Amino acid sequence: MSETLSRQFAVRTLSLVAMTGILASCTSSSHQLPHGTATSPSSGSAVPTGVVVPRQADKILDRYQQVNNAANATRDASLLATVEAGQLYAQSKAELEQYDTFSKKRKKEYRAPFFFTKRTFYIPARGTWFAASANSGKYRTFMVFEKFGSRWKKVVDLLPDRRLPPPQIKNGLALTAGTYEVSDTLSPTPVTVAIEDLFTTGGKKSGRNLSVTPDFKAIVKTYRERNDALGDRARVNFFPTAPQHPTVYTLRTRTGVLAIIPLAHKQVSVVKHANLQITPTEAESVYQSRPRPQIVSEFQGSALVNLPSDSRPEILDYEYRLVASR
């Protein structure tokens, strides 16, 4: 997957009406995670054995960047599948499918190799996953790798631009939390439903249990402006759907839990009047190019959420990618 991520939503026109607009578009910016709070390959200190040791985690990142760079250069989705899974692979595969719609600049950026530097690992004592943060170009990424059979694959890649609460470390290992452990009004697993509610109702239901953060406001803005691009001749709504990989990952912090959660929804656009059709975006046209009365586009994503023990959960970062359209 390209290391420069953005949140994308479909932009369309009615084929019988001259209207254009943007539902939502924003790009994550760089942020430095706190250092010295987790195991690092350069620390040189003795670390109790976890699901991997830092040296193994380091090699996993090395292999990932090598294979991903090769897959990006050759546009090889099968090769990419050897190092990615879940929502992330669905997004990467879609990027390869949509590659011909990219601008010249974006194509060049996509093919350019990337490398992870200043790595920090958050390694649990047991389980089949670990988290990592690293610099990649001008970005600071937050990643999750999970073991599938004998292979470690990246399943989450986020670019938080807010300061993250540092995960707690004991004897060199990251402490985890139960996915249904209550933190004020919500536990990690139901947060997925709450975030999707912001898209579905603007936060009138379970979304009310989330703190009002910049990301919260951005999603609600998308909900409120969802019909603006098509005017009063069509309607646009979001509906939750199943994430490609529904696993929730948790890291305990001094004040609560840091949760990495899956997201997915469908964006359904329907004309209100007969004899009208919606023209799909360039990206949607990759999957079905003809204008039609209804367009259903699927987005897969993930989010990083802070769940303090004494206040409402707050979204620290989220991202979606168009992965299918009909």
Tab-separated table of C-alpha atoms in Angstrom:
chain	number	residue	atom	x	y	z
A	1	MET	CA	0.000	0.000	0.000
A	2	SER	CA	1.154	3.522	-0.669
A	3	GLU	CA	2.358	5.094	2.570
A	4	THR	CA	0.488	8.343	1.910
A	5	LEU	CA	-3.087	7.799	2.994
A	6	SER	CA	-6.124	10.047	2.713
A	7	ARG	CA	-9.760	9.763	3.637
A	8	GLN	CA	-11.787	9.421	0.454
A	9	PHE	CA	-15.470	9.716	-0.314
A	10	ALA	CA	-17.166	9.517	-3.681
A	11	VAL	CA	-17.664	12.686	-5.737
A	12	ARG	CA	-20.245	12.412	-8.469
A	13	THR	CA	-22.439	14.356	-10.903
A	14	LEU	CA	-25.960	13.841	-12.154
A	15	SER	CA	-25.725	13.062	-15.849
A	16	LEU	CA	-28.753	15.218	-16.705
A	17	VAL	CA	-27.889	18.109	-14.424
A	18	ALA	CA	-24.662	20.147	-14.434
A	19	MET	CA	-23.654	19.730	-10.809
A	20	THR	CA	-20.318	18.938	-9.201
A	21	GLY	CA	-19.161	18.936	-5.628
A	22	ILE	CA	-17.131	17.285	-2.960
A	23	LEU	CA	-18.625	15.291	-0.119
A	24	ALA	CA	-15.450	15.176	1.942
A	25	SER	CA	-11.720	15.058	1.540
A	26	CYS	CA	-8.935	15.449	4.051
A	27	THR	CA	-5.363	14.264	4.418
A	28	SER	CA	-3.592	13.056	7.509
A	29	SER	CA	-0.504	14.970	8.607
A	30	SER	CA	2.643	13.847	10.364
A	31	HIS	CA	3.008	13.387	14.109
A	32	GLN	CA	5.743	12.083	16.343
A	33	LEU	CA	4.733	9.415	18.829
A	34	PRO	CA	6.359	9.621	22.253
A	35	HIS	CA	9.684	7.791	22.338
A	36	GLY	CA	11.356	5.821	25.095
A	37	THR	CA	8.063	4.286	26.232
A	38	ALA	CA	8.279	0.988	24.372
A	39	THR	CA	10.740	-1.576	23.111
A	40	SER	CA	13.023	-0.280	20.392
A	41	PRO	CA	15.519	-2.261	18.268
A	42	SER	CA	18.252	0.197	19.143
A	43	SER	CA	17.713	0.148	22.901
A	44	GLY	CA	20.134	-2.720	23.539
A	45	SER	CA	18.347	-3.602	26.795
A	46	ALA	CA	17.295	-7.119	27.732
A	47	VAL	CA	13.620	-7.605	27.019
A	48	PRO	CA	11.427	-10.505	28.224
A	49	THR	CA	10.060	-12.628	25.399
A	50	GLY	CA	6.746	-11.517	23.921
A	51	VAL	CA	4.904	-12.609	20.773
A	52	VAL	CA	8.119	-11.554	18.996
A	53	VAL	CA	11.374	-10.030	20.158
A	54	PRO	CA	12.348	-6.567	18.835
A	55	ARG	CA	14.899	-8.079	16.462
A	56	GLN	CA	12.175	-10.236	14.864
A	57	ALA	CA	9.791	-7.289	14.681
A	58	ASP	CA	12.525	-5.297	12.976
A	59	LYS	CA	12.926	-8.017	10.330
A	60	ILE	CA	9.149	-8.145	9.815
A	61	LEU	CA	9.124	-4.420	9.023
A	62	ASP	CA	12.146	-4.863	6.735
A	63	ARG	CA	10.385	-7.600	4.796
A	64	TYR	CA	7.174	-5.611	4.599
A	65	GLN	CA	8.813	-2.518	3.123
A	66	GLN	CA	10.839	-4.631	0.662
A	67	VAL	CA	7.825	-6.607	-0.599
A	68	ASN	CA	5.483	-3.601	-0.617
A	69	ASN	CA	7.948	-1.516	-2.603
A	70	ALA	CA	8.308	-4.324	-5.144
A	71	ALA	CA	4.535	-4.815	-5.353
A	72	ASN	CA	3.938	-1.081	-5.833
A	73	ALA	CA	6.552	-0.896	-8.591
A	74	THR	CA	5.120	-3.881	-10.486
A	75	ARG	CA	1.467	-3.403	-9.428
A	76	ASP	CA	1.369	-6.977	-8.186
A	77	ALA	CA	-1.618	-7.571	-5.890
A	78	SER	CA	-0.720	-11.244	-5.357
A	79	LEU	CA	2.713	-10.278	-4.084
A	80	LEU	CA	1.191	-7.663	-1.790
A	81	ALA	CA	-1.143	-10.303	-0.339
A	82	THR	CA	1.887	-12.049	1.154
A	83	VAL	CA	2.484	-9.118	3.538
A	84	GLU	CA	-0.957	-7.498	3.982
A	85	ALA	CA	-4.402	-8.662	5.088
A	86	GLY	CA	-7.798	-7.364	6.181
A	87	GLN	CA	-8.981	-3.835	5.470
A	88	LEU	CA	-5.460	-2.731	4.567
A	89	TYR	CA	-5.076	-5.318	1.808
A	90	ALA	CA	-8.566	-4.547	0.501
A	91	GLN	CA	-7.518	-0.890	0.262
A	92	SER	CA	-4.175	-1.684	-1.368
A	93	LYS	CA	-5.744	-4.010	-3.921
A	94	ALA	CA	-8.266	-1.281	-4.748
A	95	GLU	CA	-5.426	1.230	-5.192
A	96	LEU	CA	-3.858	-1.056	-7.779
A	97	GLU	CA	-7.205	-1.421	-9.529
A	98	GLN	CA	-7.675	2.356	-9.542
A	99	TYR	CA	-4.073	3.174	-10.465
A	100	ASP	CA	-4.889	4.359	-14.013
A	101	THR	CA	-7.161	7.062	-12.570
A	102	PHE	CA	-4.310	8.612	-10.542
A	103	SER	CA	-2.663	11.878	-11.538
A	104	LYS	CA	0.916	11.771	-12.870
A	105	LYS	CA	2.153	13.141	-9.559
A	106	ARG	CA	0.328	10.511	-7.527
A	107	LYS	CA	1.538	7.710	-9.805
A	108	LYS	CA	5.103	8.878	-9.276
A	109	GLU	CA	4.625	9.024	-5.505
A	110	TYR	CA	3.022	5.584	-5.527
A	111	ARG	CA	5.974	3.990	-7.312
A	112	ALA	CA	8.577	5.730	-5.146
A	113	PRO	CA	10.082	3.373	-2.532
A	114	PHE	CA	9.530	4.087	1.172
A	115	PHE	CA	11.537	3.062	4.229
A	116	PHE	CA	10.726	2.822	7.941
A	117	THR	CA	13.041	4.740	10.277
A	118	LYS	CA	12.995	5.568	14.003
A	119	ARG	CA	11.028	2.435	14.776
A	120	THR	CA	9.301	1.738	18.074
A	121	PHE	CA	7.516	-1.517	18.889
A	122	TYR	CA	4.623	-2.290	21.222
A	123	ILE	CA	4.845	-6.042	21.748
A	124	PRO	CA	2.285	-7.905	23.915
A	125	ALA	CA	3.307	-10.895	26.038
A	126	ARG	CA	0.884	-13.195	24.234
A	127	GLY	CA	-1.387	-13.307	21.219
A	128	THR	CA	-0.750	-13.121	17.475
A	129	TRP	CA	-0.108	-9.404	16.892
A	130	PHE	CA	2.072	-6.449	17.768
A	131	ALA	CA	1.957	-2.724	17.052
A	132	ALA	CA	4.692	-0.481	15.725
A	133	SER	CA	5.295	3.156	14.928
A	134	ALA	CA	7.890	4.511	12.520
A	135	ASN	CA	8.791	7.434	10.329
A	136	SER	CA	8.049	6.984	6.639
A	137	GLY	CA	8.962	10.036	4.608
A	138	LYS	CA	7.287	13.042	6.212
A	139	TYR	CA	4.755	10.890	8.076
A	140	ARG	CA	4.733	9.084	11.399
A	141	THR	CA	2.789	5.856	10.954
A	142	PHE	CA	1.044	3.642	13.495
A	143	MET	CA	0.802	0.019	12.374
A	144	VAL	CA	-0.466	-3.375	13.483
A	145	PHE	CA	1.023	-6.657	12.260
A	146	GLU	CA	-0.769	-9.963	12.786
A	147	LYS	CA	0.366	-13.549	12.256
A	148	PHE	CA	-1.548	-15.611	9.692
A	149	GLY	CA	-0.190	-19.153	9.708
A	150	SER	CA	3.566	-18.725	9.391
A	151	ARG	CA	3.412	-15.213	7.908
A	152	TRP	CA	3.248	-11.828	9.585
A	153	LYS	CA	1.075	-9.375	7.673
A	154	LYS	CA	0.256	-5.728	8.216
A	155	VAL	CA	-3.449	-5.182	8.886
A	156	VAL	CA	-3.570	-1.539	10.049
A	157	ASP	CA	-1.763	1.589	8.859
A	158	LEU	CA	-2.796	4.954	10.327
A	159	LEU	CA	-1.285	8.443	10.308
A	160	PRO	CA	-2.442	10.157	13.511
A	161	ASP	CA	-1.876	13.906	13.685
A	162	ARG	CA	-2.810	14.142	17.356
A	163	ARG	CA	-0.653	13.226	20.335
A	164	LEU	CA	-1.293	9.630	21.403
A	165	PRO	CA	-1.420	8.470	25.023
A	166	PRO	CA	1.688	6.261	25.431
A	167	PRO	CA	0.947	2.540	25.862
A	168	GLN	CA	1.975	1.110	29.228
A	169	ILE	CA	5.091	-1.054	29.250
A	170	LYS	CA	5.934	-3.635	31.915
A	171	ASN	CA	9.162	-5.622	31.790
A	172	GLY	CA	9.644	-4.408	28.233
A	173	LEU	CA	6.253	-5.626	27.010
A	174	ALA	CA	3.094	-3.709	26.099
A	175	LEU	CA	0.058	-4.264	28.309
A	176	THR	CA	-3.197	-5.082	26.527
A	177	ALA	CA	-6.840	-4.796	27.608
A	178	GLY	CA	-10.021	-6.748	27.008
A	179	THR	CA	-11.996	-5.610	23.974
A	180	TYR	CA	-15.139	-5.387	26.100
A	181	GLU	CA	-13.483	-3.703	29.063
A	182	VAL	CA	-15.690	-0.755	29.974
A	183	SER	CA	-14.201	2.724	29.699
A	184	ASP	CA	-16.795	5.255	30.839
A	185	THR	CA	-19.656	4.998	28.299
A	186	LEU	CA	-18.177	2.599	25.718
A	187	SER	CA	-15.806	-0.343	25.488
A	188	PRO	CA	-13.486	-0.840	22.477
A	189	THR	CA	-15.642	-3.221	20.419
A	190	PRO	CA	-18.852	-1.076	20.318
A	191	VAL	CA	-16.820	1.990	19.279
A	192	THR	CA	-17.013	0.738	15.679
A	193	VAL	CA	-20.799	1.031	15.824
A	194	ALA	CA	-20.561	4.490	17.404
A	195	ILE	CA	-18.241	5.843	14.687
A	196	GLU	CA	-20.386	4.418	11.908
A	197	ASP	CA	-23.396	6.041	13.571
A	198	LEU	CA	-21.772	9.429	12.924
A	199	PHE	CA	-21.990	8.643	9.202
A	200	THR	CA	-25.421	7.001	9.405
A	201	THR	CA	-27.332	9.468	11.606
A	202	GLY	CA	-24.889	12.272	12.323
A	203	GLY	CA	-24.397	10.888	15.827
A	204	LYS	CA	-28.011	10.789	16.985
A	205	LYS	CA	-27.693	7.282	18.453
A	206	SER	CA	-24.561	5.591	19.845
A	207	GLY	CA	-22.377	8.293	18.286
A	208	ARG	CA	-23.507	10.568	21.116
A	209	ASN	CA	-21.203	8.580	23.403
A	210	LEU	CA	-18.081	9.837	21.611
A	211	SER	CA	-16.126	12.962	22.541
A	212	VAL	CA	-16.382	15.872	20.131
A	213	THR	CA	-12.919	15.945	18.529
A	214	PRO	CA	-11.759	17.314	15.135
A	215	ASP	CA	-12.267	13.877	13.574
A	216	PHE	CA	-15.731	13.620	15.138
A	217	LYS	CA	-16.628	16.988	13.611
A	218	ALA	CA	-15.188	15.989	10.219
A	219	ILE	CA	-17.373	12.871	10.049
A	220	VAL	CA	-20.517	14.736	11.133
A	221	LYS	CA	-19.735	17.382	8.509
A	222	THR	CA	-19.571	14.627	5.890
A	223	TYR	CA	-22.987	13.402	7.048
A	224	ARG	CA	-24.532	16.878	6.951
A	225	GLU	CA	-23.099	17.676	3.517
A	226	ARG	CA	-23.627	14.241	1.985
A	227	ASN	CA	-26.335	15.483	-0.397
A	228	ASP	CA	-24.674	18.742	-1.423
A	229	ALA	CA	-22.833	17.369	-4.462
A	230	LEU	CA	-26.006	16.051	-6.081
A	231	GLY	CA	-28.428	18.736	-4.952
A	232	ASP	CA	-32.113	18.026	-4.395
A	233	ARG	CA	-32.353	15.558	-7.285
A	234	ALA	CA	-30.689	12.691	-5.437
A	235	ARG	CA	-30.015	11.521	-1.897
A	236	VAL	CA	-26.911	10.009	-0.325
A	237	ASN	CA	-26.802	7.852	2.795
A	238	PHE	CA	-24.281	5.663	4.584
A	239	PHE	CA	-24.950	2.140	5.869
A	240	PRO	CA	-22.595	0.091	8.078
A	241	THR	CA	-21.261	-3.098	6.524
A	242	ALA	CA	-18.933	-5.890	7.641
A	243	PRO	CA	-15.223	-5.039	7.915
A	244	GLN	CA	-12.906	-7.342	5.979
A	245	HIS	CA	-11.107	-8.137	9.250
A	246	PRO	CA	-13.245	-7.476	12.369
A	247	THR	CA	-10.494	-7.835	14.998
A	248	VAL	CA	-10.094	-5.109	17.635
A	249	TYR	CA	-6.584	-4.497	19.023
A	250	THR	CA	-6.021	-2.833	22.407
A	251	LEU	CA	-3.096	-1.335	24.292
A	252	ARG	CA	-3.436	-0.257	27.892
A	253	THR	CA	-2.434	3.290	28.759
A	254	ARG	CA	-1.966	5.032	32.114
A	255	THR	CA	-5.417	6.611	31.800
A	256	GLY	CA	-7.360	3.931	29.925
A	257	VAL	CA	-7.167	2.028	26.642
A	258	LEU	CA	-5.854	2.776	23.158
A	259	ALA	CA	-7.999	0.808	20.705
A	260	ILE	CA	-7.396	0.089	17.025
A	261	ILE	CA	-10.763	-0.752	15.524
A	262	PRO	CA	-12.142	-1.823	12.124
A	263	LEU	CA	-14.532	0.352	10.108
A	264	ALA	CA	-16.621	-0.261	6.999
A	265	HIS	CA	-19.694	1.212	5.348
A	266	LYS	CA	-21.521	1.551	2.062
A	267	GLN	CA	-22.324	4.889	0.497
A	268	VAL	CA	-25.624	4.646	-1.373
A	269	SER	CA	-26.609	7.395	-3.824
A	270	VAL	CA	-30.097	7.272	-5.360
A	271	VAL	CA	-31.900	9.661	-7.730
A	272	LYS	CA	-35.214	11.107	-6.545
A	273	HIS	CA	-36.798	11.559	-9.976
A	274	ALA	CA	-37.338	9.351	-13.014
A	275	ASN	CA	-35.129	9.808	-16.092
A	276	LEU	CA	-32.128	10.886	-14.013
A	277	GLN	CA	-28.884	8.956	-13.677
A	278	ILE	CA	-25.789	9.438	-11.555
A	279	THR	CA	-22.394	9.531	-13.236
A	280	PRO	CA	-19.830	7.593	-11.179
A	281	THR	CA	-16.474	9.060	-10.202
A	282	GLU	CA	-13.344	7.964	-12.020
A	283	ALA	CA	-12.501	5.560	-9.198
A	284	GLU	CA	-16.024	4.117	-9.109
A	285	SER	CA	-15.949	3.743	-12.897
A	286	VAL	CA	-13.168	1.188	-12.518
A	287	TYR	CA	-15.783	-1.198	-11.132
A	288	GLN	CA	-18.787	-0.077	-13.195
A	289	SER	CA	-18.601	2.870	-15.561
A	290	ARG	CA	-22.146	3.342	-16.836
A	291	PRO	CA	-24.376	6.086	-15.355
A	292	ARG	CA	-27.203	4.595	-13.311
A	293	PRO	CA	-30.074	5.598	-10.982
A	294	GLN	CA	-28.293	4.147	-7.932
A	295	ILE	CA	-24.634	3.782	-7.013
A	296	VAL	CA	-23.537	1.639	-4.084
A	297	SER	CA	-19.879	2.103	-3.118
A	298	GLU	CA	-18.075	0.198	-0.377
A	299	PHE	CA	-15.446	1.749	1.887
A	300	GLN	CA	-13.155	-0.190	4.221
A	301	GLY	CA	-11.162	1.519	6.959
A	302	SER	CA	-9.893	1.647	10.516
A	303	ALA	CA	-9.580	4.052	13.420
A	304	LEU	CA	-7.376	4.779	16.405
A	305	VAL	CA	-9.434	5.638	19.483
A	306	ASN	CA	-8.462	6.732	22.978
A	307	LEU	CA	-10.780	5.388	25.690
A	308	PRO	CA	-10.004	7.250	28.934
A	309	SER	CA	-11.338	5.662	32.109
A	310	ASP	CA	-13.006	8.905	33.196
A	311	SER	CA	-14.412	10.409	29.979
A	312	ARG	CA	-15.899	9.602	26.605
A	313	PRO	CA	-13.894	7.850	23.871
A	314	GLU	CA	-12.139	10.190	21.445
A	315	ILE	CA	-11.232	9.466	17.825
A	316	LEU	CA	-7.523	10.157	17.298
A	317	ASP	CA	-7.416	9.164	13.626
A	318	TYR	CA	-9.561	7.380	11.064
A	319	GLU	CA	-9.330	6.532	7.375
A	320	TYR	CA	-11.404	4.871	4.652
A	321	ARG	CA	-10.749	3.806	1.070
A	322	LEU	CA	-13.120	2.999	-1.754
A	323	VAL	CA	-12.763	-0.734	-2.438
A	324	ALA	CA	-15.775	-1.566	-4.651
A	325	SER	CA	-18.715	0.042	-6.468
A	326	ARG	CA	-21.763	-1.155	-8.346
